[in-house]
Short mmCIF file of C-alpha atoms in Angstrom, two decimals:
data_model
loop_
_atom_site.label_atom_id
_atom_site.label_comp_id
_atom_site.label_asym_id
_atom_site.label_seq_id
_atom_site.Cartn_x
_atom_site.Cartn_y
_atom_site.Cartn_z
CA MET A 94 170.50 155.38 79.30
CA SER A 95 172.09 154.21 82.54
CA THR A 96 175.10 151.75 82.81
CA THR A 97 174.12 148.00 82.14
CA ILE A 98 174.06 145.50 84.71
CA SER A 99 176.61 143.54 83.07
CA ALA A 100 179.07 146.44 83.17
CA ILE A 101 178.14 147.12 86.70
CA ALA A 102 179.07 143.61 87.67
CA THR A 103 182.61 143.95 86.68
CA THR A 104 183.18 147.70 87.84
CA PRO A 105 186.12 147.88 90.30
CA SER A 106 185.23 149.70 93.52
CA SER A 107 187.46 152.50 92.83
CA ARG A 108 185.41 153.33 89.62
CA ALA A 109 181.87 152.73 91.01
CA PHE A 110 180.06 155.86 91.36
CA ILE A 111 176.43 154.80 90.61
CA SER A 112 175.34 154.69 94.35
CA ASP A 113 176.78 154.49 97.88
CA ASN A 114 175.13 151.09 98.08
CA MET A 115 177.68 149.48 95.67
CA ALA A 116 180.06 149.67 98.41
CA GLY A 117 180.82 146.76 100.76
CA ALA A 118 180.84 146.94 104.43
CA SER A 119 183.12 148.63 106.95
CA PRO A 120 185.43 145.87 108.34
CA GLN A 121 184.16 146.80 111.89
CA ILE A 122 180.68 145.85 110.87
CA ALA A 123 181.70 142.61 109.02
CA GLN A 124 183.56 141.76 112.18
CA ALA A 125 180.51 142.44 114.35
CA VAL A 126 178.31 140.08 112.02
CA ALA A 127 180.98 137.31 112.60
CA ASP A 128 181.12 137.78 116.26
CA ALA A 129 177.44 137.42 116.44
CA ALA A 130 177.45 134.01 114.68
CA ALA A 131 179.21 132.48 117.61
CA GLY A 132 177.06 130.96 120.56
CA GLN A 133 173.37 130.87 120.90
CA VAL A 134 170.98 133.86 121.93
CA LEU A 135 167.17 134.17 122.04
CA PRO A 136 165.68 135.05 118.80
CA TYR A 137 163.51 137.95 117.55
CA GLY A 138 165.57 140.76 118.95
CA ASN A 139 165.76 139.45 122.67
CA ASP A 140 169.59 139.26 122.58
CA PRO A 141 172.52 141.37 123.72
CA PHE A 142 173.30 142.83 120.32
CA SER A 143 169.67 144.21 120.04
CA ASP A 144 169.75 145.55 123.48
CA SER A 145 173.01 147.33 122.93
CA ALA A 146 171.75 148.78 119.50
CA ARG A 147 168.67 150.19 121.20
CA ARG A 148 170.59 151.60 124.03
CA ARG A 149 173.20 153.16 121.64
CA LEU A 150 170.21 154.78 119.60
CA GLY A 151 168.58 156.21 122.74
CA GLU A 152 171.86 157.79 123.57
CA ILE A 153 172.49 159.54 120.20
CA PHE A 154 168.94 160.80 120.09
CA GLU A 155 169.10 161.80 123.66
CA ARG A 156 165.81 160.08 124.81
CA ASP A 157 164.09 156.89 125.00
CA VAL A 158 163.12 155.54 121.33
CA ASP A 159 161.19 152.66 120.04
CA VAL A 160 163.48 150.89 117.53
CA PHE A 161 162.57 148.42 114.85
CA PRO A 162 165.38 146.94 112.77
CA VAL A 163 164.54 146.11 109.17
CA SER A 164 166.36 144.70 105.98
CA THR A 165 165.62 147.46 103.55
CA GLY A 166 165.01 151.32 103.58
CA SER A 167 161.91 150.61 101.49
CA ALA A 168 160.60 148.51 104.33
CA ALA A 169 161.40 151.23 106.76
CA ASN A 170 159.75 153.92 104.85
CA GLY A 171 156.64 151.93 104.01
CA LEU A 172 156.06 150.66 107.57
CA SER A 173 156.69 153.99 108.98
CA LEU A 174 154.09 155.71 106.64
CA ALA A 175 151.73 152.89 107.32
CA ALA A 176 151.89 153.59 110.94
CA LEU A 177 151.19 157.53 110.32
CA THR A 178 148.54 157.41 107.80
CA PRO A 179 145.15 155.61 107.27
CA PRO A 180 144.35 154.06 103.85
CA TRP A 181 142.39 157.03 102.78
CA GLY A 182 145.18 159.46 103.67
CA SER A 183 147.66 161.09 101.62
CA VAL A 184 151.66 161.32 101.94
CA LEU A 185 152.90 164.78 101.00
CA SER A 186 156.47 164.55 99.71
CA HIS A 187 158.59 166.10 96.96
CA PRO A 188 158.11 164.78 93.69
CA ASP A 189 161.79 163.84 93.42
CA SER A 190 161.49 161.79 96.64
CA HIS A 191 162.76 158.18 96.94
CA ILE A 192 159.19 156.96 98.09
CA ASN A 193 157.72 158.66 95.09
CA HIS A 194 160.44 157.53 92.32
CA ASP A 195 162.09 154.42 93.39
CA GLU A 196 160.03 152.08 95.83
CA CYS A 197 157.68 150.32 93.04
CA GLY A 198 154.41 151.37 95.05
CA ALA A 199 155.74 150.23 98.46
CA PRO A 200 154.43 152.82 100.35
CA GLU A 201 151.01 152.50 98.76
CA PHE A 202 151.24 148.80 99.47
CA PHE A 203 152.11 149.12 103.12
CA THR A 204 149.67 151.82 103.89
CA GLY A 205 146.84 149.87 102.18
CA GLY A 206 146.28 152.42 99.56
CA ALA A 207 147.31 155.79 100.94
CA LYS A 208 147.92 158.24 98.08
CA LEU A 209 151.47 159.97 97.40
CA VAL A 210 150.95 163.61 96.73
CA GLY A 211 153.91 165.57 95.25
CA VAL A 212 154.63 168.91 96.90
CA PRO A 213 157.03 171.07 94.76
CA GLY A 214 160.02 173.06 95.69
CA SER A 215 163.60 173.77 94.41
CA ASP A 216 166.66 171.61 95.11
CA SER A 217 164.25 168.58 95.77
CA LYS A 218 163.11 170.21 98.95
CA ILE A 219 159.57 170.95 99.81
CA ASP A 220 158.52 174.71 99.37
CA PRO A 221 156.90 175.77 102.71
CA GLU A 222 154.24 177.70 100.97
CA ALA A 223 153.38 175.11 98.63
CA LEU A 224 153.03 172.62 101.72
CA GLU A 225 150.82 175.54 103.41
CA ALA A 226 148.37 174.76 100.72
CA ALA A 227 148.87 170.92 100.47
CA VAL A 228 148.01 170.24 104.06
CA ARG A 229 144.55 171.71 103.84
CA ARG A 230 143.67 170.82 100.07
CA ARG A 231 140.11 169.18 100.28
CA ALA A 232 140.50 168.53 104.05
CA GLY A 233 137.25 166.94 105.43
CA ASP A 234 135.91 166.11 102.08
CA VAL A 235 134.85 162.49 101.95
CA HIS A 236 135.42 162.35 98.29
CA SER A 237 139.12 163.12 98.61
CA VAL A 238 142.21 161.41 100.29
CA GLN A 239 142.98 163.33 103.45
CA PRO A 240 146.49 164.85 103.98
CA SER A 241 147.94 162.78 106.83
CA VAL A 242 151.63 162.71 106.85
CA VAL A 243 154.67 165.02 105.51
CA SER A 244 157.69 162.85 104.40
CA ILE A 245 160.96 164.58 104.37
CA SER A 246 164.14 163.10 102.60
CA GLN A 247 167.32 164.04 104.39
CA ALA A 248 169.63 164.16 102.41
CA THR A 249 167.37 164.40 99.30
CA GLU A 250 167.82 162.54 96.15
CA SER A 251 169.62 165.39 94.58
CA GLY A 252 172.25 165.78 97.37
CA SER A 253 170.61 168.85 99.11
CA VAL A 254 170.19 169.02 102.68
CA TYR A 255 167.21 170.70 104.59
CA THR A 256 168.46 173.24 107.27
CA LEU A 257 167.22 172.70 110.77
CA GLN A 258 165.06 175.78 110.28
CA GLU A 259 163.51 174.28 107.29
CA ILE A 260 162.72 171.09 108.78
CA ARG A 261 161.32 172.95 112.05
CA ARG A 262 159.10 175.21 109.69
CA LEU A 263 157.85 172.31 107.60
CA SER A 264 157.17 170.44 110.71
CA ALA A 265 155.26 173.22 112.19
CA ILE A 266 153.00 173.48 109.17
CA ALA A 267 152.40 169.85 109.25
CA LYS A 268 151.48 169.87 112.96
CA ASP A 269 149.29 173.08 112.67
CA ALA A 270 147.10 171.18 110.25
CA GLY A 271 146.93 167.84 112.34
CA LEU A 272 149.52 165.84 110.15
CA ARG A 273 152.52 163.81 111.35
CA VAL A 274 156.11 164.14 110.05
CA HIS A 275 158.24 161.34 108.59
CA MET A 276 161.81 161.68 107.70
CA ASP A 277 163.59 159.43 105.17
CA GLY A 278 167.03 159.11 106.41
CA ALA A 279 168.61 156.92 103.96
CA ARG A 280 171.69 159.30 104.09
CA PHE A 281 170.84 160.62 107.58
CA ALA A 282 174.55 160.53 108.65
CA ASN A 283 175.68 162.40 105.52
CA ALA A 284 173.08 165.21 106.17
CA LEU A 285 173.86 165.51 109.92
CA ASP A 286 177.73 165.67 108.98
CA HIS A 287 176.83 168.49 106.53
CA LEU A 288 174.81 170.53 109.15
CA GLY A 289 176.97 169.85 112.21
CA ALA A 290 173.99 169.23 114.18
CA THR A 291 172.93 166.48 116.55
CA PRO A 292 170.79 163.57 115.63
CA ALA A 293 168.11 165.04 118.23
CA GLU A 294 168.22 168.42 116.73
CA MET A 295 167.68 167.09 113.22
CA THR A 296 164.58 164.99 114.26
CA TRP A 297 162.30 164.95 117.15
CA LYS A 298 163.34 168.41 118.35
CA ALA A 299 162.56 169.76 114.90
CA GLY A 300 159.06 167.97 114.95
CA VAL A 301 160.00 164.64 113.54
CA ASP A 302 157.81 161.65 114.55
CA VAL A 303 159.25 158.65 112.82
CA LEU A 304 162.68 158.21 111.17
CA SER A 305 164.00 155.90 108.75
CA PHE A 306 167.35 155.44 110.02
CA GLY A 307 169.57 154.38 107.12
CA ALA A 308 172.85 152.44 107.62
CA THR A 309 173.21 150.33 104.54
CA LYS A 310 174.55 153.07 102.30
CA ASN A 311 177.12 154.16 104.81
CA GLY A 312 178.93 151.07 105.75
CA ALA A 313 176.46 148.48 106.88
CA MET A 314 175.48 145.23 105.17
CA THR A 315 171.81 144.53 105.34
CA ALA A 316 170.42 146.64 108.18
CA ASP A 317 168.52 149.90 108.48
CA ALA A 318 165.98 150.85 111.14
CA ILE A 319 162.76 152.57 112.16
CA VAL A 320 163.15 154.82 115.02
CA SER A 321 159.98 156.09 116.40
CA PHE A 322 159.94 159.22 118.81
CA ASP A 323 156.25 158.67 119.72
CA PRO A 324 155.67 155.70 122.22
CA ALA A 325 151.95 155.54 121.04
CA LEU A 326 153.16 154.16 117.80
CA ALA A 327 155.35 151.30 119.35
CA THR A 328 152.58 148.61 119.44
CA GLU A 329 151.37 149.11 115.76
CA LEU A 330 154.96 149.38 114.36
CA ALA A 331 155.66 146.07 116.24
CA PHE A 332 152.89 144.24 114.47
CA ARG A 333 153.32 145.83 111.21
CA ALA A 334 156.82 144.81 111.32
CA LYS A 335 156.11 141.25 112.13
CA ARG A 336 153.23 141.08 109.34
CA ALA A 337 155.69 142.41 106.78
CA GLY A 338 158.25 139.84 107.33
CA GLN A 339 160.63 142.21 109.19
CA LEU A 340 160.97 140.65 112.59
CA ALA A 341 163.95 138.55 111.77
CA SER A 342 164.42 135.31 113.99
CA LYS A 343 168.21 135.86 114.05
CA MET A 344 167.62 139.66 114.62
CA ARG A 345 171.06 139.75 116.11
CA PHE A 346 172.70 139.80 112.65
CA HIS A 347 170.88 142.98 111.84
CA THR A 348 171.40 144.78 115.35
CA ALA A 349 174.93 143.72 115.43
CA GLN A 350 175.51 145.73 112.53
CA ILE A 351 173.68 148.92 113.85
CA ASP A 352 175.64 148.33 117.00
CA ALA A 353 179.02 148.32 115.34
CA TYR A 354 177.90 151.32 112.98
CA LEU A 355 177.27 153.46 116.10
CA THR A 356 180.32 152.38 118.07
CA ASP A 357 183.11 154.89 118.41
CA GLY A 358 181.54 157.16 115.85
CA LEU A 359 182.00 154.83 112.98
CA TRP A 360 178.75 156.16 111.27
CA LEU A 361 179.89 159.79 111.45
CA HIS A 362 183.35 158.92 110.29
CA ASN A 363 182.01 157.08 107.20
CA ALA A 364 179.71 159.95 106.30
CA ARG A 365 182.35 162.59 106.83
CA HIS A 366 184.60 160.82 104.48
CA ALA A 367 182.08 160.12 101.88
CA ASN A 368 181.14 163.91 102.05
CA ALA A 369 184.66 164.94 101.76
CA MET A 370 185.26 162.82 98.62
CA ALA A 371 182.21 164.49 97.03
CA THR A 372 183.63 167.92 97.92
CA ARG A 373 187.10 167.04 96.53
CA LEU A 374 185.26 165.84 93.26
CA GLY A 375 183.27 168.94 92.90
CA ASP A 376 186.29 171.04 93.39
CA GLY A 377 188.28 169.29 90.72
CA LEU A 378 185.38 169.43 88.40
CA LYS A 379 185.00 173.25 88.71
CA ALA A 380 188.47 173.42 87.44
CA ILE A 381 188.10 171.74 84.35
CA PRO A 382 186.97 173.50 81.43
CA GLY A 383 183.64 172.08 79.51
CA THR A 384 182.23 170.56 82.84
CA GLY A 385 179.68 172.37 85.24
CA LEU A 386 178.23 171.53 88.53
CA LEU A 387 174.54 171.73 88.75
CA ALA A 388 175.10 172.45 92.47
CA THR A 389 177.81 172.34 95.24
CA PRO A 390 177.28 168.97 96.86
CA GLN A 391 176.04 169.16 100.32
CA ALA A 392 176.13 165.42 100.94
CA ASN A 393 177.82 162.81 98.92
CA ILE A 394 175.87 163.00 95.76
CA LEU A 395 176.95 165.23 92.92
CA PHE A 396 175.24 166.22 89.71
CA CYS A 397 177.13 167.87 86.67
CA ARG A 398 177.03 168.33 83.24
CA LEU A 399 179.53 166.56 80.95
CA PRO A 400 180.15 166.65 77.28
CA GLN A 401 179.15 163.34 75.62
CA GLN A 402 182.55 162.50 74.70
CA VAL A 403 183.75 162.62 78.31
CA THR A 404 180.75 160.39 79.41
CA GLU A 405 181.72 157.84 76.69
CA GLY A 406 185.31 157.83 77.44
CA LEU A 407 184.59 157.38 81.12
CA LEU A 408 182.48 154.49 80.57
CA ALA A 409 184.94 152.85 78.08
CA GLU A 410 187.40 153.05 80.85
CA GLY A 411 185.02 151.07 82.96
CA TYR A 412 183.66 153.94 85.29
CA ALA A 413 180.06 153.28 86.46
CA PHE A 414 177.62 156.18 87.05
CA TYR A 415 174.14 157.24 86.16
CA HIS A 416 174.03 159.55 83.01
CA ASP A 417 171.43 160.78 80.70
CA ARG A 418 168.74 159.45 83.35
CA TRP A 419 167.38 163.09 84.07
CA GLU A 420 168.26 164.80 80.73
CA ALA A 421 170.86 164.55 78.25
CA GLY A 422 174.49 165.43 79.42
CA ILE A 423 173.53 165.20 83.11
CA VAL A 424 175.64 162.84 85.08
CA ARG A 425 175.27 161.59 88.77
CA PHE A 426 178.26 160.69 90.66
CA VAL A 427 177.83 159.18 94.40
CA THR A 428 180.78 158.89 96.59
CA ALA A 429 181.01 156.26 99.22
CA PHE A 430 182.75 155.66 102.72
CA SER A 431 184.92 153.28 100.73
CA HIS A 432 186.28 155.68 98.24
CA SER A 433 189.76 157.25 98.49
CA ALA A 434 191.22 160.40 97.52
CA GLU A 435 193.27 158.54 95.01
CA ASP A 436 190.13 157.24 93.48
CA ILE A 437 188.75 160.63 93.16
CA ASP A 438 191.99 161.86 91.56
CA GLN A 439 192.03 159.40 89.01
CA LEU A 440 188.45 160.09 88.17
CA LEU A 441 189.29 163.75 87.77
CA ASP A 442 192.48 162.82 85.61
CA ALA A 443 190.08 160.68 83.36
CA VAL A 444 187.71 163.61 83.02
CA ARG A 445 190.58 165.83 81.93
CA ARG A 446 192.05 163.33 79.52
CA HIS A 447 188.68 163.07 77.89
CA THR A 448 188.02 166.81 77.54
CA ARG A 449 191.07 167.53 75.41
#
């Protein structure tokens, strides 16, 4: 089974590879929160920090956007989907998606009962032909939930990344059938770095209506955001966010994080570094006999196969990572903006020692 909570609690940051949300915060973001603590400003997002964050998001997406800061990615996903589907609708996503596996029914809760329907595909990505069938399955049948929205994870839970062409194709299939498109961008910056694309190209220009914009996994403390590219959704999202307890009175502490995250390209720098650490780890594992990558990492998630004695040896040394969660012998390492090249090299040295 996975590493115990007590073991996780004592894991040094250099040996923590369970998830990128184990990492702390970038110093620039911590400083921004400290700066926001001084003085008094209007509450509920009517402050200079929130204005600046909204302006920066509009700049990176090359258009006016509606922004709703939230405290968790689950809230971002749930509220986004609730604005895009009725309670009798269905959300089409890959079976491996975070909304399907790791949110304790939050999408169903926020939508008032909309059903999550899995659409298969390799590499945790929705297959277009399977989606073609899913968007029309029992459409118009009052006895069945109605296909309403397609949710794409970018990057996916297995670390793969949809190409721009793949996003455009899935969006076109959805729109042709009258469905909306949501993107779960918990690792949005990591995917963007891999593709070398612009935020606009990977979202609204490819057909995405609403984005769950992740920052927490990439250097922020407690801030993600809903970014809507459809002005018609603004009022509903605003009321849903308030009703869900996501309209913080001291919103400046959320938006100060987002503002600092986007300042001077910090968000892209962090993602680029995390991705590079995953590549470094993958390249090193390829050279070690007895180990095997399941796929070349495209973002900052790496799945590999390790002999049992290696897994046990790493755990005994205090390394923290998921293992045997998917199947026996399969290990997942997630690199973060805070990992150094030395951290990766020390992990590789440990793997080598335990393979002998």
